[in-house]
Short mmCIF file of C-alpha atoms in Angstrom, two decimals:
data_model
loop_
_atom_site.label_atom_id
_atom_site.label_comp_id
_atom_site.label_asym_id
_atom_site.label_seq_id
_atom_site.Cartn_x
_atom_site.Cartn_y
_atom_site.Cartn_z
CA UNK U 1 222.13 -34.01 24.17
CA UNK U 2 223.23 -35.80 27.36
CA UNK U 3 226.22 -37.58 24.78
CA UNK U 4 227.20 -34.12 23.22
CA UNK U 5 227.52 -32.42 27.23
CA UNK U 6 229.97 -35.66 27.64
CA UNK U 7 231.83 -34.89 25.19
CA UNK U 8 232.97 -30.98 26.75
CA UNK U 9 233.62 -32.78 29.60
CA UNK U 10 235.99 -35.43 27.74
CA UNK U 11 237.65 -32.38 26.26
CA UNK U 12 238.03 -30.00 29.06
CA UNK U 13 239.03 -32.61 31.73
CA UNK U 14 237.51 -33.22 34.60
CA UNK U 15 238.13 -30.47 36.35
CA UNK U 16 235.22 -28.79 34.42
CA UNK U 17 232.72 -31.73 35.02
CA UNK U 18 230.88 -30.12 37.98
CA UNK U 19 228.60 -33.14 38.50
CA UNK U 20 232.22 -35.24 38.88
CA UNK U 21 233.19 -32.21 41.09
CA UNK U 22 230.39 -32.94 43.18
CA UNK U 23 230.46 -36.28 43.38
CA UNK U 24 234.03 -35.81 44.43
CA UNK U 25 233.55 -33.65 47.08
CA UNK U 26 230.73 -35.46 48.62
CA UNK U 27 232.93 -38.64 48.62
CA UNK U 28 235.81 -36.70 50.50
CA UNK U 29 233.92 -34.88 53.15
CA UNK U 30 232.19 -37.97 53.96
CA UNK U 31 236.15 -39.80 54.08
CA UNK U 32 237.23 -36.72 56.67
CA UNK U 33 234.06 -37.22 58.70
CA UNK U 34 234.56 -40.98 58.64
CA UNK U 35 237.85 -41.05 60.18
CA UNK U 36 237.06 -38.74 63.11
CA UNK U 37 234.26 -41.31 63.79
CA UNK U 38 236.76 -44.32 63.79
CA UNK U 39 238.55 -43.13 66.35
CA UNK U 40 235.69 -41.51 68.12
CA UNK U 41 233.59 -44.07 67.92
CA UNK U 42 235.21 -46.56 70.04
CA UNK U 43 236.50 -44.39 72.16
CA UNK U 44 233.10 -43.61 73.45
CA UNK U 45 232.99 -47.42 74.51
CA UNK U 46 236.10 -46.81 75.93
CA UNK U 47 235.79 -43.51 77.90
CA UNK U 48 232.23 -42.95 78.00
CA UNK U 49 230.49 -46.61 78.18
CA UNK U 50 234.14 -47.65 80.03
CA UNK U 51 233.79 -51.05 77.71
CA UNK U 52 236.56 -53.67 77.96
CA UNK U 53 238.10 -54.75 75.03
CA UNK U 54 236.19 -57.60 73.94
CA UNK U 55 233.70 -55.10 73.66
CA UNK U 56 235.47 -53.01 72.32
CA UNK U 57 236.66 -55.55 69.72
CA UNK U 58 233.09 -56.44 68.70
CA UNK U 59 232.14 -53.07 67.91
CA UNK U 60 234.37 -53.15 65.29
CA UNK U 61 233.65 -56.50 63.93
CA UNK U 62 230.06 -55.64 63.86
CA UNK U 63 230.93 -52.45 61.88
CA UNK U 64 232.94 -54.67 59.56
CA UNK U 65 230.19 -57.33 59.14
CA UNK U 66 228.17 -56.09 56.57
CA UNK U 67 230.99 -55.73 54.06
CA UNK U 68 231.19 -59.56 53.70
CA UNK U 69 227.76 -60.72 54.59
CA UNK U 70 225.83 -57.63 52.66
CA UNK U 71 227.67 -56.68 49.58
CA UNK U 72 226.27 -59.36 46.93
CA UNK U 73 222.95 -58.46 47.78
CA UNK U 74 223.31 -54.68 48.07
CA UNK U 75 224.66 -55.04 44.30
CA UNK U 76 221.77 -56.05 42.90
CA UNK U 77 219.52 -53.08 44.47
CA UNK U 78 221.82 -50.76 43.93
CA UNK U 79 221.51 -52.38 39.87
CA UNK U 80 218.00 -52.61 40.57
CA UNK U 81 217.70 -49.03 41.32
CA UNK U 82 218.93 -45.82 40.54
CA UNK U 83 222.34 -44.82 42.02
CA UNK U 84 221.76 -41.25 42.55
CA UNK U 85 218.79 -41.15 44.93
CA UNK U 86 220.62 -44.23 46.81
CA UNK U 87 224.00 -42.43 47.85
CA UNK U 88 221.16 -39.15 48.93
CA UNK U 89 219.36 -41.70 50.92
CA UNK U 90 222.50 -43.44 52.62
CA UNK U 91 224.27 -40.20 53.45
CA UNK U 92 221.26 -38.96 54.85
CA UNK U 93 220.60 -42.69 56.99
CA UNK U 94 224.28 -42.39 58.28
CA UNK U 95 223.87 -38.88 59.49
CA UNK U 96 220.66 -39.45 61.05
CA UNK U 97 222.13 -42.78 62.36
CA UNK U 98 225.10 -40.90 63.75
CA UNK U 99 223.32 -38.60 65.21
CA UNK U 100 221.60 -40.27 67.42
CA UNK U 101 224.88 -40.71 68.87
CA UNK U 102 225.07 -37.02 70.53
CA UNK U 103 221.40 -36.75 71.55
CA UNK U 104 221.44 -40.28 73.32
CA UNK U 105 224.31 -39.08 75.71
CA UNK U 106 222.86 -35.60 75.96
CA UNK U 107 220.15 -37.44 77.35
CA UNK U 108 222.10 -39.78 79.62
CA UNK U 109 220.37 -42.99 77.48
CA UNK U 110 223.56 -43.93 75.61
CA UNK U 111 224.63 -47.64 75.84
CA UNK U 112 226.39 -50.05 74.90
CA UNK U 113 223.88 -51.76 72.22
CA UNK U 114 222.90 -48.77 70.76
CA UNK U 115 226.49 -48.06 69.85
CA UNK U 116 226.17 -52.00 68.14
CA UNK U 117 223.28 -50.62 66.70
CA UNK U 118 224.79 -47.48 65.08
CA UNK U 119 227.97 -49.72 64.09
CA UNK U 120 225.67 -51.85 62.23
CA UNK U 121 223.15 -49.50 60.38
CA UNK U 122 226.08 -47.42 59.02
CA UNK U 123 227.98 -50.47 58.18
CA UNK U 124 225.15 -51.71 55.58
CA UNK U 125 224.31 -48.09 54.42
CA UNK U 126 227.85 -47.96 53.93
CA UNK U 127 227.77 -50.69 51.93
CA UNK U 128 225.06 -49.50 49.44
CA UNK U 129 226.95 -46.15 49.15
CA UNK U 130 230.19 -47.63 48.25
CA UNK U 131 228.72 -49.89 45.51
CA UNK U 132 226.48 -47.17 44.10
CA UNK U 133 228.87 -44.64 43.90
CA UNK U 134 231.40 -47.51 42.13
CA UNK U 135 228.88 -47.89 39.64
CA UNK U 136 227.77 -44.33 39.21
CA UNK U 137 230.92 -43.21 38.06
CA UNK U 138 230.84 -44.75 34.73
CA UNK U 139 227.69 -43.00 33.77
CA UNK U 140 228.75 -40.03 34.79
CA UNK U 141 232.05 -39.53 33.49
CA UNK U 142 234.17 -40.65 30.40
CA UNK U 143 236.24 -44.05 30.04
CA UNK U 144 239.08 -42.29 29.45
CA UNK U 145 238.87 -40.44 32.40
CA UNK U 146 237.96 -43.94 35.11
CA UNK U 147 241.63 -43.90 36.10
CA UNK U 148 241.67 -40.15 36.42
CA UNK U 149 238.38 -40.40 38.75
CA UNK U 150 239.00 -42.77 40.64
CA UNK U 151 242.43 -41.39 41.36
CA UNK U 152 240.74 -38.12 42.83
CA UNK U 153 238.64 -40.53 45.04
CA UNK U 154 242.28 -42.31 46.22
CA UNK U 155 243.86 -38.88 46.91
CA UNK U 156 240.81 -37.57 49.47
CA UNK U 157 240.47 -40.96 51.00
CA UNK U 158 244.62 -40.59 51.68
CA UNK U 159 244.18 -37.14 52.73
CA UNK U 160 241.46 -37.79 55.39
CA UNK U 161 243.46 -40.85 56.49
CA UNK U 162 246.49 -37.48 57.03
CA UNK U 163 244.49 -35.02 58.25
CA UNK U 164 241.28 -36.92 60.41
CA UNK U 165 242.68 -38.67 63.11
CA UNK U 166 244.22 -36.06 64.63
CA UNK U 167 241.26 -33.50 64.13
CA UNK U 168 239.39 -36.90 65.80
CA UNK U 169 241.87 -36.44 68.12
CA UNK U 170 241.45 -32.80 68.99
CA UNK U 171 238.37 -32.43 68.81
CA UNK U 172 237.75 -35.72 71.50
CA UNK U 173 239.43 -33.98 73.86
CA UNK U 174 237.52 -30.35 73.47
CA UNK U 175 234.21 -31.72 73.17
CA UNK U 176 233.93 -35.28 74.34
CA UNK U 177 234.02 -38.52 71.60
CA UNK U 178 230.17 -38.34 71.24
CA UNK U 179 229.88 -34.99 70.53
CA UNK U 180 233.03 -35.38 68.44
CA UNK U 181 230.56 -38.32 66.36
CA UNK U 182 228.26 -34.67 65.67
CA UNK U 183 231.21 -33.66 63.07
CA UNK U 184 230.82 -36.87 61.15
CA UNK U 185 227.15 -36.65 61.52
CA UNK U 186 227.16 -33.14 59.57
CA UNK U 187 229.81 -34.13 56.97
CA UNK U 188 226.90 -36.77 55.71
CA UNK U 189 224.53 -34.63 55.64
CA UNK U 190 226.09 -32.03 53.50
CA UNK U 191 227.54 -35.22 51.62
CA UNK U 192 223.84 -35.87 50.58
CA UNK U 193 223.49 -32.37 50.01
CA UNK U 194 226.42 -32.12 46.93
CA UNK U 195 224.89 -35.57 45.80
CA UNK U 196 221.01 -34.45 45.63
CA UNK U 197 222.59 -31.50 43.21
CA UNK U 198 223.46 -33.60 40.68
CA UNK U 199 222.19 -32.76 37.15
CA UNK U 200 223.38 -35.51 35.34
CA UNK U 201 220.17 -38.47 35.26
CA UNK U 202 221.30 -41.77 34.60
CA UNK U 203 219.05 -43.80 31.38
CA UNK U 204 215.79 -44.33 32.19
CA UNK U 205 216.55 -48.12 31.56
CA UNK U 206 219.10 -48.60 34.07
CA UNK U 207 216.72 -48.97 36.99
CA UNK U 208 213.06 -50.94 35.31
CA UNK U 209 211.06 -50.84 38.16
CA UNK U 210 210.87 -54.67 38.68
CA UNK U 211 207.53 -56.65 38.07
CA UNK U 212 206.46 -59.29 40.30
CA UNK U 213 208.38 -61.86 37.66
CA UNK U 214 211.22 -60.12 38.19
CA UNK U 215 211.26 -59.36 41.99
CA UNK U 216 211.17 -62.99 42.06
CA UNK U 217 214.10 -63.51 40.11
CA UNK U 218 216.12 -62.30 43.19
CA UNK U 219 218.02 -65.17 44.20
CA UNK U 220 219.54 -65.74 40.71
CA UNK U 221 220.88 -62.16 40.28
CA UNK U 222 222.61 -62.67 43.47
CA UNK U 223 224.31 -64.83 41.29
CA UNK U 224 224.97 -62.64 38.41
CA UNK U 225 227.82 -60.26 39.78
CA UNK U 226 230.09 -63.77 40.91
CA UNK U 227 229.68 -65.44 37.39
CA UNK U 228 230.39 -62.62 34.95
CA UNK U 229 233.46 -62.00 37.49
CA UNK U 230 235.06 -65.21 37.34
CA UNK U 231 234.31 -65.33 33.90
CA UNK U 232 235.64 -62.34 32.21
CA UNK U 233 239.42 -62.64 31.02
CA UNK U 234 239.79 -59.41 33.25
CA UNK U 235 238.29 -59.41 36.15
CA UNK U 236 238.98 -62.80 37.52
CA UNK U 237 243.04 -61.87 37.19
CA UNK U 238 242.39 -58.49 39.00
CA UNK U 239 240.63 -60.60 41.37
CA UNK U 240 243.30 -63.29 42.12
CA UNK U 241 245.88 -60.97 42.35
CA UNK U 242 243.89 -58.78 44.83
CA UNK U 243 243.43 -61.43 47.63
CA UNK U 244 246.92 -62.65 48.71
CA UNK U 245 247.40 -58.96 48.55
CA UNK U 246 244.89 -58.41 51.22
CA UNK U 247 245.56 -61.40 53.19
CA UNK U 248 249.69 -60.59 53.59
CA UNK U 249 248.29 -57.39 54.53
CA UNK U 250 245.78 -58.19 56.64
CA UNK U 251 248.10 -60.68 59.08
CA UNK U 252 250.78 -57.40 59.21
CA UNK U 253 248.03 -54.64 60.08
CA UNK U 254 246.26 -56.85 62.76
CA UNK U 255 249.74 -57.07 64.54
CA UNK U 256 251.68 -53.86 63.21
CA UNK U 257 250.51 -51.20 66.42
CA UNK U 258 251.62 -54.26 68.38
CA UNK U 259 254.48 -54.99 66.85
CA UNK U 260 256.02 -51.15 66.70
CA UNK U 261 255.67 -51.02 70.50
CA UNK U 262 256.88 -54.23 71.91
CA UNK U 263 259.07 -55.93 69.27
CA UNK U 264 259.76 -51.97 68.22
CA UNK U 265 260.10 -50.15 71.62
CA UNK U 266 258.11 -46.98 70.11
CA UNK U 267 254.85 -45.74 71.62
CA UNK U 268 251.78 -45.83 69.87
CA UNK U 269 252.11 -42.42 69.58
CA UNK U 270 254.74 -42.43 67.05
CA UNK U 271 253.46 -45.02 65.34
CA UNK U 272 250.23 -42.52 64.72
CA UNK U 273 253.26 -40.04 63.27
CA UNK U 274 254.56 -42.60 61.13
CA UNK U 275 251.88 -43.88 59.84
CA UNK U 276 250.48 -40.03 58.17
CA UNK U 277 254.13 -39.80 56.86
CA UNK U 278 253.70 -42.65 55.03
CA UNK U 279 250.73 -41.32 53.67
CA UNK U 280 252.57 -38.93 51.18
CA UNK U 281 253.29 -42.01 49.21
CA UNK U 282 249.18 -41.95 48.91
CA UNK U 283 249.42 -38.83 47.23
CA UNK U 284 252.08 -39.30 45.12
CA UNK U 285 250.62 -42.12 43.68
CA UNK U 286 247.23 -40.29 43.79
CA UNK U 287 249.07 -37.31 41.08
CA UNK U 288 250.78 -40.26 38.47
CA UNK U 289 248.74 -43.04 38.27
CA UNK U 290 246.86 -41.79 36.01
CA UNK U 291 249.61 -40.67 34.39
CA UNK U 292 251.06 -43.73 34.60
CA UNK U 293 248.22 -45.39 33.03
CA UNK U 294 248.48 -43.44 29.50
CA UNK U 295 252.10 -43.88 29.51
CA UNK U 296 252.37 -47.48 29.76
CA UNK U 297 248.74 -49.13 30.00
CA UNK U 298 247.20 -50.09 33.06
CA UNK U 299 247.68 -53.77 32.93
CA UNK U 300 251.79 -52.82 33.11
CA UNK U 301 250.78 -50.53 35.76
CA UNK U 302 248.65 -53.83 38.07
CA UNK U 303 251.47 -55.87 37.18
CA UNK U 304 253.63 -53.20 38.85
CA UNK U 305 251.86 -51.58 41.85
CA UNK U 306 250.96 -55.71 42.76
CA UNK U 307 254.62 -55.90 42.69
CA UNK U 308 254.77 -53.44 45.70
CA UNK U 309 252.90 -54.69 48.61
CA UNK U 310 255.41 -57.64 49.25
CA UNK U 311 258.13 -55.31 49.59
CA UNK U 312 256.55 -52.87 50.92
CA UNK U 313 255.46 -55.34 54.26
CA UNK U 314 259.44 -56.80 54.16
CA UNK U 315 260.40 -53.23 54.75
CA UNK U 316 258.08 -53.27 58.03
CA UNK U 317 258.97 -56.33 58.86
CA UNK U 318 262.55 -56.03 58.95
CA UNK U 319 262.49 -52.87 61.11
CA UNK U 320 266.14 -52.96 63.22
CA UNK U 321 264.66 -52.41 67.20
CA UNK U 322 267.94 -49.53 67.36
CA UNK U 323 266.70 -47.60 64.06
CA UNK U 324 263.32 -48.62 63.05
CA UNK U 325 261.82 -45.62 61.71
CA UNK U 326 263.46 -45.00 58.21
CA UNK U 327 261.99 -48.32 57.40
CA UNK U 328 258.79 -47.73 58.98
CA UNK U 329 257.97 -44.67 57.29
CA UNK U 330 259.37 -45.83 54.08
CA UNK U 331 257.54 -48.95 53.91
CA UNK U 332 254.00 -47.57 54.46
CA UNK U 333 254.76 -44.61 51.92
CA UNK U 334 255.99 -47.60 49.39
CA UNK U 335 252.29 -49.42 50.62
CA UNK U 336 250.67 -46.41 50.07
CA UNK U 337 251.59 -45.31 46.42
CA UNK U 338 251.02 -49.55 46.02
CA UNK U 339 247.54 -49.20 47.27
CA UNK U 340 246.54 -45.47 45.44
CA UNK U 341 247.68 -46.68 41.69
CA UNK U 342 246.67 -50.00 42.41
CA UNK U 343 243.11 -49.24 43.32
CA UNK U 344 242.68 -46.33 41.07
CA UNK U 345 243.72 -48.84 38.01
CA UNK U 346 241.57 -51.54 39.02
CA UNK U 347 238.74 -50.25 39.90
CA UNK U 348 238.60 -48.08 36.79
CA UNK U 349 239.37 -51.01 34.20
CA UNK U 350 236.20 -52.84 36.02
CA UNK U 351 234.22 -49.94 35.36
CA UNK U 352 235.41 -49.73 32.12
CA UNK U 353 234.92 -53.64 31.11
CA UNK U 354 231.38 -54.28 32.89
CA UNK U 355 227.96 -53.63 32.22
CA UNK U 356 226.86 -50.92 33.42
CA UNK U 357 223.73 -53.13 34.06
CA UNK U 358 225.86 -55.02 36.03
CA UNK U 359 227.99 -53.00 38.31
CA UNK U 360 226.53 -53.26 41.33
CA UNK U 361 226.44 -57.37 41.34
CA UNK U 362 230.07 -57.38 40.25
CA UNK U 363 230.76 -54.92 42.70
CA UNK U 364 229.28 -56.24 45.21
CA UNK U 365 230.88 -59.87 44.50
CA UNK U 366 234.18 -58.34 44.29
CA UNK U 367 233.76 -56.39 47.88
CA UNK U 368 232.34 -60.01 49.71
CA UNK U 369 235.65 -61.76 48.15
CA UNK U 370 238.70 -59.60 48.84
CA UNK U 371 236.93 -57.56 52.01
CA UNK U 372 235.98 -61.56 53.44
CA UNK U 373 239.84 -62.76 53.01
CA UNK U 374 241.32 -59.82 55.70
CA UNK U 375 239.85 -61.13 58.58
CA UNK U 376 241.83 -64.17 57.37
CA UNK U 377 244.81 -62.60 56.97
CA UNK U 378 244.33 -61.25 61.18
CA UNK U 379 243.80 -64.72 62.04
CA UNK U 380 247.07 -65.70 60.11
CA UNK U 381 248.96 -63.03 61.65
CA UNK U 382 247.84 -63.29 65.17
CA UNK U 383 248.04 -67.38 65.47
CA UNK U 384 251.49 -66.93 64.31
CA UNK U 385 252.54 -63.99 66.40
CA UNK U 386 251.42 -66.25 69.12
CA UNK U 387 253.22 -68.98 68.39
CA UNK U 388 256.35 -67.71 66.78
CA UNK U 389 256.80 -64.84 67.50
CA UNK U 390 255.49 -60.76 65.57
CA UNK U 391 258.65 -60.55 63.36
CA UNK U 392 257.96 -63.71 61.99
CA UNK U 393 253.98 -63.09 61.45
CA UNK U 394 255.48 -60.31 59.70
CA UNK U 395 257.60 -61.52 57.39
CA UNK U 396 254.86 -64.25 56.30
CA UNK U 397 251.83 -61.22 56.16
CA UNK U 398 255.11 -59.88 53.23
CA UNK U 399 255.28 -63.46 51.57
CA UNK U 400 251.61 -63.90 51.54
CA UNK U 401 251.87 -60.23 49.82
CA UNK U 402 254.87 -61.17 46.90
CA UNK U 403 252.96 -64.33 46.11
CA UNK U 404 250.54 -61.61 44.12
CA UNK U 405 252.76 -61.08 41.43
CA UNK U 406 252.42 -64.70 40.34
CA UNK U 407 248.31 -64.32 39.39
CA UNK U 408 248.87 -60.99 37.79
CA UNK U 409 252.24 -62.47 35.88
CA UNK U 410 250.75 -65.09 34.16
CA UNK U 411 247.16 -63.58 33.25
CA UNK U 412 246.53 -61.31 30.25
CA UNK U 413 247.03 -57.97 32.50
CA UNK U 414 250.64 -58.33 31.51
CA UNK U 415 249.99 -56.68 28.09
CA UNK U 416 247.04 -54.74 28.29
CA UNK U 417 248.29 -51.21 26.70
CA UNK U 418 244.99 -49.60 27.27
CA UNK U 419 241.10 -50.09 28.67
CA UNK U 420 239.44 -53.36 27.45
CA UNK U 421 235.83 -52.85 25.84
CA UNK U 422 232.77 -53.21 27.57
CA UNK U 423 232.24 -56.76 27.62
CA UNK U 424 228.09 -57.75 26.68
CA UNK U 425 226.48 -59.99 29.21
CA UNK U 426 226.04 -63.17 28.21
CA UNK U 427 222.37 -64.69 28.29
CA UNK U 428 223.51 -67.58 30.98
CA UNK U 429 225.22 -64.58 33.35
CA UNK U 430 222.34 -61.79 33.25
CA UNK U 431 219.24 -62.69 34.90
CA UNK U 432 215.67 -61.34 32.76
CA UNK U 433 215.25 -58.92 35.35
CA UNK U 434 218.46 -56.97 34.48
CA UNK U 435 218.52 -57.98 31.09
CA UNK U 436 215.54 -55.37 30.21
CA UNK U 437 218.65 -52.54 31.40
CA UNK U 438 220.97 -53.56 28.99
#
């Protein structure tokens, strides 16, 4: 009965897939709310608690740390448990943790350690939510709709980046930073309600209750995702292509605001407007990703979009002091377009290729690697800016991103004209506890 229902959705498209629309709506609402917190949380530290620059930087580091250190074990649990309840519980948990900030503020009990705790808890829960929803999508929609489904997620992220910061600024000015966070807390409760209303249920074999013996295999399962990712002919090359992109972008992003203000002599407010204007490229990418993939195949789309990251950063690095804005808008627009097309297609490919039983662990391994190299890029950019100048550091970041085309071109991705078949997990890649779920 379920298979017949999915066939109807396949013919009708995602607009009539009510369960997918609920998941998409949940993701969009929480993405918009998260953009508010992205600005409001550090402003709470700065404006309300009079935090130093180092303390604010520490808050950012604490929020980001779970993506590096928690992703792999989180992937194991995402594969052991049903994904839909994880999505609901993590939304409720994030909403509750954020709600504690305006409550503590109202009681005059808000402290920096409280913010650090909320940042860490939210980071951990976001890791679980991200892994679970990416692993859940392939069981919800047909494989031919995966790129389109992920492009819609990318589109809502882009729209959130367009509208979220401006909304956050208005809420902070009107209500104060701690109260503004209330909007994000409420968004997570709404998101959780939408996910809870999804009618689709995963197959019963997808998340068996582990026995004592199977729980003892947890340590082995930590490496299952990495073993699969490094052996698979497509997944490993996507990973190899993504690493230089994220290192190069990390180097540029870490110094972009300083570069714009000190090297190009424009205000931080104008930089924000430039970044918002550049997100139009992301909307174009979301609108065309599925069409491009259908026309030329996922492999050429991945190679082509990977080739755009280096030039986009180079345009930013070459912006002249006398007329920087056209360069900044164009460079950011090309980067946003490339990012949305690349992410939509590579995530769709991985979802199609990886067996359901390994989805969480493979995503967790990938996230650990590709998010982990971001801080490395930031250190490179900062060190080069201090020793050789801001523009030189920007140029080096662009050069690193250019290197992404090398693994893309030497890989089998370049000739991949359709989504690959789902791989069969080898016995030495999947532990016995996981094998039951195949």
